PDB file of C-alpha atoms in Angstrom:
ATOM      1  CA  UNK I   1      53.600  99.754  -0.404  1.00 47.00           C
ATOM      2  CA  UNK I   2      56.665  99.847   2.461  1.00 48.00           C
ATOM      3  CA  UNK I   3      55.644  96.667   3.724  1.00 47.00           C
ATOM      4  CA  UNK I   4      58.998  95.382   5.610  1.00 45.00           C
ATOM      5  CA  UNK I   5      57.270  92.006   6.179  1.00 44.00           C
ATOM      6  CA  UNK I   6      58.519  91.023   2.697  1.00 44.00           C
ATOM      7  CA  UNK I   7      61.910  91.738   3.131  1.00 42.00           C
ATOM      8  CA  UNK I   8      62.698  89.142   5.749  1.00 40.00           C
ATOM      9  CA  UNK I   9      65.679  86.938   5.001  1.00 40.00           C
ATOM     10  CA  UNK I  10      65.478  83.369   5.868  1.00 39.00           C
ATOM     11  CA  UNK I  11      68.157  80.488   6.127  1.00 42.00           C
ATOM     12  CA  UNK I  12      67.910  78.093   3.513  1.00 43.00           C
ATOM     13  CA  UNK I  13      69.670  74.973   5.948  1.00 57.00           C
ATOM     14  CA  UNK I  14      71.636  74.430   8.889  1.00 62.00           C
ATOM     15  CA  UNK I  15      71.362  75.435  12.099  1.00 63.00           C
ATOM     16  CA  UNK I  16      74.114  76.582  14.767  1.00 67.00           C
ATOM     17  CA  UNK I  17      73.352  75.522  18.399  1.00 62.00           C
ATOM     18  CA  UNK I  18      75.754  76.431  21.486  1.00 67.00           C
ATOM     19  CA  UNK I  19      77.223  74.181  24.054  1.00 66.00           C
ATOM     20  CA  UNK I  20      79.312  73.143  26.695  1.00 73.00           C
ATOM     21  CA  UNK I  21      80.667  70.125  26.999  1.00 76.00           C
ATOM     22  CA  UNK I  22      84.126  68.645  28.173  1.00 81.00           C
ATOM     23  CA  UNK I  23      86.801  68.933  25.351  1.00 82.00           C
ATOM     24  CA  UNK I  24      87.301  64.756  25.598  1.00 80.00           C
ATOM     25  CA  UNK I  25      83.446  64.502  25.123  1.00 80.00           C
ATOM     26  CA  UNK I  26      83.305  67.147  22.328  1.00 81.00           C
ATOM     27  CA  UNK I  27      86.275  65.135  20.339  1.00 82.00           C
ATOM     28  CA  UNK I  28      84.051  62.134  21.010  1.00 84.00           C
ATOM     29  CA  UNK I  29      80.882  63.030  19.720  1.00 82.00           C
ATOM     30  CA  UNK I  30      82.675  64.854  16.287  1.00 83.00           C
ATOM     31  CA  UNK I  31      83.713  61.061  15.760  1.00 82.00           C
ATOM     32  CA  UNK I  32      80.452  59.624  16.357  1.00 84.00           C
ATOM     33  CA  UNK I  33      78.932  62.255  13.916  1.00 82.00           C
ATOM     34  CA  UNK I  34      81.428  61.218  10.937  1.00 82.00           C
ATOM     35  CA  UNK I  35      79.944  58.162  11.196  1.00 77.00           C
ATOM     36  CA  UNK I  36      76.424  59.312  10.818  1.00 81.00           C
ATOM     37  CA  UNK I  37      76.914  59.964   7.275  1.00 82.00           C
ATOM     38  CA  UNK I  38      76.668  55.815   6.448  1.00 87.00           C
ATOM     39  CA  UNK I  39      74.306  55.396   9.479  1.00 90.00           C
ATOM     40  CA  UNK I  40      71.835  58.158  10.134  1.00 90.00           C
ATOM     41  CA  UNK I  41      71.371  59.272  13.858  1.00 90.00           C
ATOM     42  CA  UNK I  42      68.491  58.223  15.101  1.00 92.00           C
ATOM     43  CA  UNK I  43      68.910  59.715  18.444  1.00 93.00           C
ATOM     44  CA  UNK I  44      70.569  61.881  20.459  1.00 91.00           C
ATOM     45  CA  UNK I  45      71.241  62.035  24.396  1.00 93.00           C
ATOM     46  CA  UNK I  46      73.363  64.754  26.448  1.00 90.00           C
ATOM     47  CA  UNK I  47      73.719  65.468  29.708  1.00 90.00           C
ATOM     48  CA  UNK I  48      76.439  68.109  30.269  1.00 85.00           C
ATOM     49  CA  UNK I  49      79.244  65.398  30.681  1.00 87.00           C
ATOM     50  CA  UNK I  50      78.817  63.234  28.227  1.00 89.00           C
ATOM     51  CA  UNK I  51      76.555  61.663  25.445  1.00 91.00           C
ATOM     52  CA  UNK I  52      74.896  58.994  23.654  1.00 92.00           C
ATOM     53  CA  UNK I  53      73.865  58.311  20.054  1.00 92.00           C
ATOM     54  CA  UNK I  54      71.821  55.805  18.971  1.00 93.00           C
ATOM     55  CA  UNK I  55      72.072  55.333  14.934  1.00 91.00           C
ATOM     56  CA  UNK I  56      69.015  54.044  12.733  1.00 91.00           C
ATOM     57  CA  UNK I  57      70.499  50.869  12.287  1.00 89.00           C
ATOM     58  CA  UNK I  58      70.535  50.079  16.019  1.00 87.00           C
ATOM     59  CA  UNK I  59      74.236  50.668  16.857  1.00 90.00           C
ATOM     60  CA  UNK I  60      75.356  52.803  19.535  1.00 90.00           C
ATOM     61  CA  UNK I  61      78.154  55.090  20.626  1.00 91.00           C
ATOM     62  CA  UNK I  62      78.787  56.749  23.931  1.00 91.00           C
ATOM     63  CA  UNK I  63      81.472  58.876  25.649  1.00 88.00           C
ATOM     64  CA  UNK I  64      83.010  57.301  28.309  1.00 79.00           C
ATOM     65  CA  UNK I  65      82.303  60.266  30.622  1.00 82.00           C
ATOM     66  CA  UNK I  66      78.845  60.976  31.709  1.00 84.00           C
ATOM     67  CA  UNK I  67      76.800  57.983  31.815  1.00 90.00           C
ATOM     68  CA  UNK I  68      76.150  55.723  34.841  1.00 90.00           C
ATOM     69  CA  UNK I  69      77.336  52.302  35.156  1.00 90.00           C
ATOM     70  CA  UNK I  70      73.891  50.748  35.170  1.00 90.00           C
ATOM     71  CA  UNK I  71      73.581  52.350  31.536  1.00 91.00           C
ATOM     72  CA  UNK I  72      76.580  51.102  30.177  1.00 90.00           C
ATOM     73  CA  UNK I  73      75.415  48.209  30.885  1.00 89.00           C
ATOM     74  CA  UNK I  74      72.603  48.010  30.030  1.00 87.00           C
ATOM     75  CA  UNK I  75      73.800  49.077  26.513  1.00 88.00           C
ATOM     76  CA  UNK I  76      76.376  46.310  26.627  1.00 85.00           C
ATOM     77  CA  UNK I  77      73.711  43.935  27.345  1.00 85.00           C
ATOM     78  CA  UNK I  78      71.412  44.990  24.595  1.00 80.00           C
ATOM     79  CA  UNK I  79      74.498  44.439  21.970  1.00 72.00           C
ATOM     80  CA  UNK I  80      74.177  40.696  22.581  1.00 63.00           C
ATOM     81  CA  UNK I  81      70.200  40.313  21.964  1.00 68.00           C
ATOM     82  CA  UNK I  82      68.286  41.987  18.460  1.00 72.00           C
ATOM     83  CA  UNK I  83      66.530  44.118  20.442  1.00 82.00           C
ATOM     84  CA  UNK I  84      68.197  47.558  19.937  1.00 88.00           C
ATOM     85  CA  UNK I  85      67.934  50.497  21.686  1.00 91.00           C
ATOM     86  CA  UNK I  86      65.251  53.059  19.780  1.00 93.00           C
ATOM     87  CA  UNK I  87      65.438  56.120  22.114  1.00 95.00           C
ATOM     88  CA  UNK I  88      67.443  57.813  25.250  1.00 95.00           C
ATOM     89  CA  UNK I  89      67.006  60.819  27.255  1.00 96.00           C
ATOM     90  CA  UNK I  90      70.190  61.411  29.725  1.00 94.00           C
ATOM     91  CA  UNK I  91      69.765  63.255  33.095  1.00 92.00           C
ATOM     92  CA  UNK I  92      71.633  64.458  35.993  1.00 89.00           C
ATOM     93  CA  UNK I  93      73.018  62.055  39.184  1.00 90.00           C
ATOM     94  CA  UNK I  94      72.882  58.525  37.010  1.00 90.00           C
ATOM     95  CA  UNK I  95      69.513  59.154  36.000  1.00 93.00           C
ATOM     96  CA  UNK I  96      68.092  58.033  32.544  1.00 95.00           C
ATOM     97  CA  UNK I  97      65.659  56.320  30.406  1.00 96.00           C
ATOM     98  CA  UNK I  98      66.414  54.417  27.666  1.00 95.00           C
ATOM     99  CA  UNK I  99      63.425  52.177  25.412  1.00 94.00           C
ATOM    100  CA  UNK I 100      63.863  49.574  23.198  1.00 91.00           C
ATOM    101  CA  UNK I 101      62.391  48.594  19.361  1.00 89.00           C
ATOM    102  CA  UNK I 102      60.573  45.712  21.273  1.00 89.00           C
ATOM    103  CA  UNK I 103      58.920  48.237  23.248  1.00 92.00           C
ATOM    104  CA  UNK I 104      60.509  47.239  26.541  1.00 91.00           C
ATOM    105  CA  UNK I 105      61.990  50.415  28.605  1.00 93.00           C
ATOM    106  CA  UNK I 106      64.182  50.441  31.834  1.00 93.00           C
ATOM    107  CA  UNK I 107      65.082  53.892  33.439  1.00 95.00           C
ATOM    108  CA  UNK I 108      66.770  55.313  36.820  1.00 93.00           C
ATOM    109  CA  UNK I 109      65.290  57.760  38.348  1.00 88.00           C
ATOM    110  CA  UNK I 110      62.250  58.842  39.730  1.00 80.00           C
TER     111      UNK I 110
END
């Protein structure tokens, strides 16, 4: 039987995504990453300037291009209470949302 359905390869791992950021930003989130091996990423925000990672054990990195000044801080805010941010989803023009492991959310935008 010349059945060419079995003879499909398939990738074992890994996955290669394309992107464009700013070189600064790019160098930034490599370092972030090499710290993901002791702290798993949790999540992962980008906006086409810059970007945000939120690790499983509540810390947080950003770039310092790319977010809005009402994020940052926001974020800086959050570092002094133990309620960590859980999730964060960057947009365009200062707009985001960002929630928290108490359940508690703030966002700009519409």
């Amino acid at each position: 039987d010349d059945d060419d359905d079995d003879d499909v390869d398939s990738v074992s791992s890994g996955r290669e995504y394309e992107f464009h950021l700013p070189e600064a930003t790019v160098s930034d989130v490599e370092h972030f990453l090499a710290d993901s091996v002791s702290d798993p990423i949790r999540c992962v925000a980008i906006n086409g300037m810059g970007a945000a990672l939120i690790y499983r054990s509540g810390e947080w990195a950003y770039t310092s291009d790319g977010l809005s000044k009402k994020l940052k801080k926001a974020l800086n805010e959050c570092k002094e209470t133990d309620d960590p941010p859980r999730y964060m989803a960057l947009g365009t023009e200062g707009r985001y949302f960002l929630s928290f492991c108490n359940g508690l959310a703030i966002w700009n935008g519409p």
